[in-house]
XYZ file of C-alpha atoms in Angstrom:
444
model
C -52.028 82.967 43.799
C -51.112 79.480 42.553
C -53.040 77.037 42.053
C -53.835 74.069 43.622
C -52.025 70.640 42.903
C -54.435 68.416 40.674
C -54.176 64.708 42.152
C -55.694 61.638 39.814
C -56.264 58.722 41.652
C -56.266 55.618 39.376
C -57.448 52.430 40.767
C -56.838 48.907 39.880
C -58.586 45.555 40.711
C -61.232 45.008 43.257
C -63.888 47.022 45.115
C -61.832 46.921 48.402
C -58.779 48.259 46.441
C -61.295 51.166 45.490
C -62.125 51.945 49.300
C -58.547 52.516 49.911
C -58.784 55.022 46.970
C -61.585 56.632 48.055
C -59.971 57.517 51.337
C -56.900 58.770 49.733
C -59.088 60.532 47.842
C -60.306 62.243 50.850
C -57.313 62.893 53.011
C -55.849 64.994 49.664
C -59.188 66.773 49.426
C -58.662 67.503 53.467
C -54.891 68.333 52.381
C -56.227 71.159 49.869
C -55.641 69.596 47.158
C -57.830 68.896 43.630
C -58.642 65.123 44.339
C -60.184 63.876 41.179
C -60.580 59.660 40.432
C -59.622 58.457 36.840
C -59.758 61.422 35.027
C -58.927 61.364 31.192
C -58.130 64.838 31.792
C -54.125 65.860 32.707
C -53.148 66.387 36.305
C -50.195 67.407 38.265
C -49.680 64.010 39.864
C -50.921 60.317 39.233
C -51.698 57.980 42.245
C -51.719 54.115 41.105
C -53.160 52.099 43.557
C -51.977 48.621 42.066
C -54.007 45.168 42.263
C -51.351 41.660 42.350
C -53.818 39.158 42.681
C -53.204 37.179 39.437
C -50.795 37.231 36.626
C -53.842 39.542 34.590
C -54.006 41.756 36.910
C -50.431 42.751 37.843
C -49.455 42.612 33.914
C -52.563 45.550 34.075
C -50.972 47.139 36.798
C -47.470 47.062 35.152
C -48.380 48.663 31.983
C -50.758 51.480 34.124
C -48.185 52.889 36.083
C -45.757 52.345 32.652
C -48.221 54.449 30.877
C -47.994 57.211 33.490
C -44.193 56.892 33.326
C -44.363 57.732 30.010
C -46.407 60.743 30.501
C -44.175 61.722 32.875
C -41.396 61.683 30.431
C -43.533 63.600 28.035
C -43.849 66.529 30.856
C -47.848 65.566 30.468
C -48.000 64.940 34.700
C -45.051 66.101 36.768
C -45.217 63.746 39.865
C -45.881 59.573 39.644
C -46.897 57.557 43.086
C -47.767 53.903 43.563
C -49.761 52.228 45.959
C -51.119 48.778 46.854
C -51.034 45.252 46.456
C -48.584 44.930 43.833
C -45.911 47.454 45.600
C -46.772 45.682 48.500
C -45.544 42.291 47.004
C -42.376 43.768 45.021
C -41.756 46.992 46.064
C -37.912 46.492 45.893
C -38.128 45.023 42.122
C -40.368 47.768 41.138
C -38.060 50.861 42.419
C -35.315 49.082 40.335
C -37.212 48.491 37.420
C -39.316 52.147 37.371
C -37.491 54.605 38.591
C -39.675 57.297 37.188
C -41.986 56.040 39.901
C -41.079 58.902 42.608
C -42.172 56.950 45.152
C -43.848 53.452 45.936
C -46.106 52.836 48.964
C -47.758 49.097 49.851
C -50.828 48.123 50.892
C -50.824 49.290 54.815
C -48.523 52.372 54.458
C -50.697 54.766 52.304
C -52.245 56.860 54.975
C -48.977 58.944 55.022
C -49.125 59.717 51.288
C -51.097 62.568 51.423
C -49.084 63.671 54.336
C -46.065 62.959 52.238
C -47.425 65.116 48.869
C -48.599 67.981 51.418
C -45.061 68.044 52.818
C -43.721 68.154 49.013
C -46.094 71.110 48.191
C -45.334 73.890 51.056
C -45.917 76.717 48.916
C -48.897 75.350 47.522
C -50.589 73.844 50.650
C -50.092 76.320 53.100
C -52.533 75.035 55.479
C -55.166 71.855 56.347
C -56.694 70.443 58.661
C -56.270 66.602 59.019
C -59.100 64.675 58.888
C -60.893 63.228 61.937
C -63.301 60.886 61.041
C -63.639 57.915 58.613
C -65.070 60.358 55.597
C -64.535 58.995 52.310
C -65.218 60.861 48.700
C -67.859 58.536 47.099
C -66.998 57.144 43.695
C -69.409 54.869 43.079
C -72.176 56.903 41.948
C -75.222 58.297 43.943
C -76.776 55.428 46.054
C -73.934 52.344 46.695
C -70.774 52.346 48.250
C -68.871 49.413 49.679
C -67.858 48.967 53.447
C -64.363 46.980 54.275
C -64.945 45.543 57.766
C -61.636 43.330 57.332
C -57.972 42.939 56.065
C -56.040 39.898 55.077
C -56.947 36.056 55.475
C -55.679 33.479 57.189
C -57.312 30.855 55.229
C -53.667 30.694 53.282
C -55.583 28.424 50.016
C -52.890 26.767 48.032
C -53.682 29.137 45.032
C -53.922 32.474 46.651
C -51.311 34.716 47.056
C -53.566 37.283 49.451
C -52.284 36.348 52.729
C -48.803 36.854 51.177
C -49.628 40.302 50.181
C -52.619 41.223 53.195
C -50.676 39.127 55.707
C -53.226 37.609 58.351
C -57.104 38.538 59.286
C -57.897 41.778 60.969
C -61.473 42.106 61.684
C -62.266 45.974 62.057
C -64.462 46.704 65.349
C -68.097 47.189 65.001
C -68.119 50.360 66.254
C -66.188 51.849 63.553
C -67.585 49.824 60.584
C -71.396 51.302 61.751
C -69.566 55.301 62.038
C -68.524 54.834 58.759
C -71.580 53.410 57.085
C -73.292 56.411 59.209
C -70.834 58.707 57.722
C -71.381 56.960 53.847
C -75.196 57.793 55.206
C -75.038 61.302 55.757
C -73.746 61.582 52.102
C -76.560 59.653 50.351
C -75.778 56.265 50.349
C -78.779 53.736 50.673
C -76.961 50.745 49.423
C -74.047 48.800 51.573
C -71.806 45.948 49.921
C -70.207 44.654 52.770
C -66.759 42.993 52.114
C -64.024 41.380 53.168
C -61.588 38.771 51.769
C -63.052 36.506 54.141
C -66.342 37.215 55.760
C -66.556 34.161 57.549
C -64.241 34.292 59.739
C -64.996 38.454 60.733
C -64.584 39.078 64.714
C -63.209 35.565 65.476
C -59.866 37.653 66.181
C -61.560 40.378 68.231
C -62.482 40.076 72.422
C -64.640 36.672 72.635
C -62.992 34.943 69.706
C -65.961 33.719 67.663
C -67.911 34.919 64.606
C -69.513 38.513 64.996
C -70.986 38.893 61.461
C -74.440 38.704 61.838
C -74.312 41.273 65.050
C -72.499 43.410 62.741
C -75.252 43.376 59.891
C -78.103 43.917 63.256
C -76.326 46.782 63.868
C -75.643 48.085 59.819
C -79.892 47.338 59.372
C -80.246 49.719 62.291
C -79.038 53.005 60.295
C -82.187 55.093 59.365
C -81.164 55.557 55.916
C -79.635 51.912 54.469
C -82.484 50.455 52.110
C -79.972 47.520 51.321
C -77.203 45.802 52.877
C -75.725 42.618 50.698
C -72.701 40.917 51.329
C -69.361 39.341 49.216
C -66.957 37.127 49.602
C -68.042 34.602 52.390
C -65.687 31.647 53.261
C -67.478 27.785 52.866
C -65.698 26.132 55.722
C -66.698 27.592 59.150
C -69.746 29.701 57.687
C -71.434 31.501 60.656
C -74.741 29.884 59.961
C -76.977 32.646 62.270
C -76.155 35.938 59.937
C -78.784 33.252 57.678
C -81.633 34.145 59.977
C -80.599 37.944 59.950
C -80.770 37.579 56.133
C -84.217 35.676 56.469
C -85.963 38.392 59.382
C -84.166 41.814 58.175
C -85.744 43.234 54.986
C -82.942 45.690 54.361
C -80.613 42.755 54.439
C -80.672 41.330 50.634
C -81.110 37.541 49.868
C -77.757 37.568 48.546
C -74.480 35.846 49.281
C -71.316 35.523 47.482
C -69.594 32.746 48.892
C -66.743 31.394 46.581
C -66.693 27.369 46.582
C -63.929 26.881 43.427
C -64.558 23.312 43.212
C -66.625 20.429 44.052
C -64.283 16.808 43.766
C -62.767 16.385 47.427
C -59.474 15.696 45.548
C -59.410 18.929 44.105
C -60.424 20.726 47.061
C -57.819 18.901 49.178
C -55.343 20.338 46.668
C -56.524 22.973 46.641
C -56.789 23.190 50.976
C -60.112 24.111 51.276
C -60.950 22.503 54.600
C -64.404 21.412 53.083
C -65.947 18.571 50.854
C -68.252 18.345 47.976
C -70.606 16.623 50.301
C -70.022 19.037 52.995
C -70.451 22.093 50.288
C -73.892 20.815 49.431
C -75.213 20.268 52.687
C -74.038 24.616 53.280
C -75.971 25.171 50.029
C -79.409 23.304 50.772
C -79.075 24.592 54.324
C -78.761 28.002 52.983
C -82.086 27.754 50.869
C -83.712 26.380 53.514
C -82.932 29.120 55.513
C -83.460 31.880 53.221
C -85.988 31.062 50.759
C -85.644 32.785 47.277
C -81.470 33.552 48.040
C -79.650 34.253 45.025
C -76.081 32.796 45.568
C -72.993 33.794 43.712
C -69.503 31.775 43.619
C -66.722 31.258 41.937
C -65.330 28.342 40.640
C -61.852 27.061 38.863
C -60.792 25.143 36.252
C -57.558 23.546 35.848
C -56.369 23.342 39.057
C -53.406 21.096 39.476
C -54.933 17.413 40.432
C -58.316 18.225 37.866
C -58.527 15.406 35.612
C -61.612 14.461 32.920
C -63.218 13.068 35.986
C -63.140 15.737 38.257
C -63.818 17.987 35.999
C -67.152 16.377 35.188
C -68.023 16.705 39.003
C -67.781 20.263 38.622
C -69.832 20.203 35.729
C -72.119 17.967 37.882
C -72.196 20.050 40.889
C -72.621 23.438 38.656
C -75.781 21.397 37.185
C -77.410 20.383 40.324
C -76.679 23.844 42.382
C -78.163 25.872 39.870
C -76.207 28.616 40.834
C -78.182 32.445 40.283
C -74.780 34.191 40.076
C -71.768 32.277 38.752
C -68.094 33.822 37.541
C -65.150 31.103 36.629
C -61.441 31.526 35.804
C -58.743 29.173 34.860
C -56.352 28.649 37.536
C -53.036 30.522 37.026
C -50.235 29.511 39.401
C -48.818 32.393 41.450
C -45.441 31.955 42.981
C -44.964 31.769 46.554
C -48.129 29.834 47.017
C -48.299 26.418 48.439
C -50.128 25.539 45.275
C -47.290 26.675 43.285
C -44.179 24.842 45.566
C -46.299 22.096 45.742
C -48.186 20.732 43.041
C -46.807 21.257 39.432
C -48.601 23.317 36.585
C -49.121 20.418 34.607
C -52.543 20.887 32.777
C -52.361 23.227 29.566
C -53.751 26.481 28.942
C -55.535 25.297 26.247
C -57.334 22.579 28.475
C -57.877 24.795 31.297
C -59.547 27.382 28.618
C -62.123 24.892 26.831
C -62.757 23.329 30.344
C -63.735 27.097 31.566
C -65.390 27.496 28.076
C -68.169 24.443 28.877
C -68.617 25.503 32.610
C -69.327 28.941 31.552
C -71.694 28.047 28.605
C -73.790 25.491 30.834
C -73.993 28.645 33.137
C -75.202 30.895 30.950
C -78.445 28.083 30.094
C -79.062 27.888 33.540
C -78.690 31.813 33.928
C -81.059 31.809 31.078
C -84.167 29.508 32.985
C -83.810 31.564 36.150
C -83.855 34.471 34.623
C -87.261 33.304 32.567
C -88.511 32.763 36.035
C -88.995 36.668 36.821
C -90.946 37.588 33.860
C -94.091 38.600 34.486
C -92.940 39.519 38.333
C -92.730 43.175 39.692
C -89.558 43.330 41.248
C -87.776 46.262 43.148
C -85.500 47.784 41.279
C -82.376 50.596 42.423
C -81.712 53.339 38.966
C -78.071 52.940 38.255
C -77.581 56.000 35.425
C -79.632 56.874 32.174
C -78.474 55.545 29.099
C -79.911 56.435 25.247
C -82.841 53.378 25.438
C -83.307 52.218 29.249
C -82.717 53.512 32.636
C -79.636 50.918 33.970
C -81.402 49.285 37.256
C -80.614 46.700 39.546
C -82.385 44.249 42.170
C -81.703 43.334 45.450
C -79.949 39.919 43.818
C -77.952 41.937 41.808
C -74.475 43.483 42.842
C -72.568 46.347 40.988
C -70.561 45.764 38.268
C -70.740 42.197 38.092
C -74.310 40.884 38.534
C -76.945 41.325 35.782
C -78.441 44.212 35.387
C -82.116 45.369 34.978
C -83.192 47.801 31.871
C -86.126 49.865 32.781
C -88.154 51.296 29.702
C -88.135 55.189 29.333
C -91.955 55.771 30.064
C -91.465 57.763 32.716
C -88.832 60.109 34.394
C -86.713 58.480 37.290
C -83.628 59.635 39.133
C -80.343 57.405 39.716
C -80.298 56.702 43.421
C -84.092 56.268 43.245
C -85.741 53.068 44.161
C -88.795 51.685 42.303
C -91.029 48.733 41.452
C -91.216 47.520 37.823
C -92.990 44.283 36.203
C -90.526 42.190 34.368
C -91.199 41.966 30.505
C -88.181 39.856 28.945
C -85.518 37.944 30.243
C -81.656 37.136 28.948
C -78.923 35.606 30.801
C -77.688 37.940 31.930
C -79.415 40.885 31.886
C -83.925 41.782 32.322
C -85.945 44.189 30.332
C -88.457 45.739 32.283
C -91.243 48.451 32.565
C -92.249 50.836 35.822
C -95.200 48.975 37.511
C -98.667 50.386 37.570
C -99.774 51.547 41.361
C -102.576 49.607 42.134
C -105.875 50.834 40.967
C -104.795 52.475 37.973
């Protein structure tokens, strides 16, 4: 009998990339094939799924799948696929420029790969059954997973490229976000991210034509087994103000928001068409606290945005001061052609500038990190177990989101198991990262 096709799934980029991937993953597994995700191991055929956000990540992408095409050559995989953003975006350039690439799917069309390989493999995969539900194979280790409820934005920012690649919002219904996080349930998961390029603006384009975020969290804090639900990448202008009191009433909804602002100088931000001021952004902030006291925010801000002079660069560095931001990340602006940014507004600040501009916001952010983190010690905190490493169980809080938010190192006086959840007393604090011990029950 032969054996069954081995299919590595490599993905690229950001966590709602990695959903696709996980689905992929799935319909192959349903397809009777070996589905494995970013193996080091060799494997019958490689399945890029490509990020083109910035000029960093589609030079990553490029030299991934030209890695593969090598191995190809080498007779170390047999079969190459792409899939993704950057296919999406230059899928015609890319079949001229790769043609060991045996085929290239975009962002939308991927659902008929594993058709397409199953088709390819007759004498191999005799038989499957097509899957009918939302099941996805789980990458992300034994407790988390992230939940897409949305696709593209029509916020069309003079930097971004996404609604050139996503084209415009589609808001997912309800009903089938809560069957899938029922579904990511049923296999184990207790911890939601919810994303979206744009949360903000989720179920204005469904039946009604206004926000439906915070009904969809009700109804995600309903599932028996969620512990946590936290959610990424809000949208400052037109922020649906009531999934606040959902945060501040619904304990398995984390105080946690990641709501990218990018600047705070209104000439900037008119630049950069965010339909918001700095005035406007601090009002959202304060009302946010208000709301929800003890919310950890994260953002994102730029630096060298076209327009950015000494001047409003110091009212970043103002703003950054005063917000006191829990969770901060910060890139230099890169222009991305096709953008209105880009047609619009020339590139006329230097790297080097836009670097050492980036290099003072991120240093006062790591002293702030630094006092807020201070603030825990001494506090017993709840605390998800990540993995084991030599020294520490890896842990997180409530405030703290996979992969990019600080992590919490849990002393080895005891055994625990990753996907557990535990209380611990907070010992010593860094920037970006706590040292911490399992807390005493009370009594003993």
């Amino acid at each position: 009998m032969m054996e069954k096709p081995t299919v590595n799934v490599v993905t690229l980029g950001c966590s709602k990339n990695l959903v696709d991937s996980e689905k992929v993953l799935s319909m192959l597994s349903d397809r009777g094939f070996v589905a494995v995700h970013q193996t080091d191991q060799p494997t019958d055929i490689v399945i890029v799924n490509t990020c083109g956000f910035i000029g960093d990540a589609k030079e990553e992408s490029v030299d991934e799948i030209l890695r593969f095409a090598q191995a190809k050559e080498d007779g170390l995989i047999k079969e190459l696929y792409v899939m993704g953003c950057l296919s999406e975006r230059y899928r015609s350039d890319l079949r001229t420029e790769m043609p060991e690439v045996d085929r290239f799917y975009g962002k939308f069309d991927w659902e008929s790969l594993a058709d397409d390989l199953a088709a390819a493999h007759p004498t191999q995969i005799k038989t499957y059954a097509p899957a009918v539900n939302k099941h996805r194979m789980v990458t992300t280790g034994p407790s988390h997973a992230y939940l897409k409820i949305a696709e593209g934005c029509d916020r069309f920012c003079s930097f971004c490229a996404i609604p050139l690649i996503t084209g415009r919002f589609h808001s997912r219904t309800i009903d089938e976000i809560v069957s899938e996080a029922e579904d990511l349930a049923s296999q184990g998961v207790t911890e939601l991210n919810v994303i979206a390029q744009d949360l903000s603006s989720y179920g204005r384009d469904l039946p009604g034509g206004h926000s439906r975020l915070a009904e969809l969290v009700e109804r995600l804090a309903g599932i028996d087994k969620i512990r946590w639900i936290r959610l990424h990448y809000a949208y400052p202008a037109d922020f649906p103000m009531d999934v606040l009191d959902v945060m501040a009433r619904e304990p398995k909804v984390c105080e946690y928001l990641d709501i990218a602002l990018q600047h705070a100088s209104d000439k900037v931000l008119a630049n950069m068409r965010r339909h918001i001021t700095a005035a406007e952004t601090r009002d959202l902030i304060a009302e946010m606290r208000r709301r929800v006291p003890g919310i950890h925010i994260r953002t994102t801000l730029m630096t060298g945005f076209p327009g950015e002079g000494e001047a409003e660069f110091e009212e970043l560095m103002t703003f950054a001061r005063e917000m006191r931001f829990e969770r901060m990340g910060a890139f230099a602006y890169c222009e991305e052609e096709g953008t209105y940014g880009a047609r619009n507004f020339a590139d006329d600040i230097p790297q080097g500038v836009k670097q050492e501009r980036l290099d003072r916001l991120m240093a006062l952010q790591e002293e702030i990190s630094q006092e807020i983190q201070n603030e825990k010690v001494g506090r017993i905190v709840e605390v998800v177990v990540d993995r084991e490493d030599d020294d520490y169980y890896v842990c997180r809080t409530q405030w703290d989101s996979p992969e990019v938010d600080p992590e919490v190192l849990v002393r080895k006086t005891e055994k625990l198991v990753p996907g557990s959840y535990l209380d611990v007393v907070v010992e010593e604090a860094y920037p970006f990262e706590l040292i911490a011990s399992p807390a005493k029950p009370a009594g003993e």
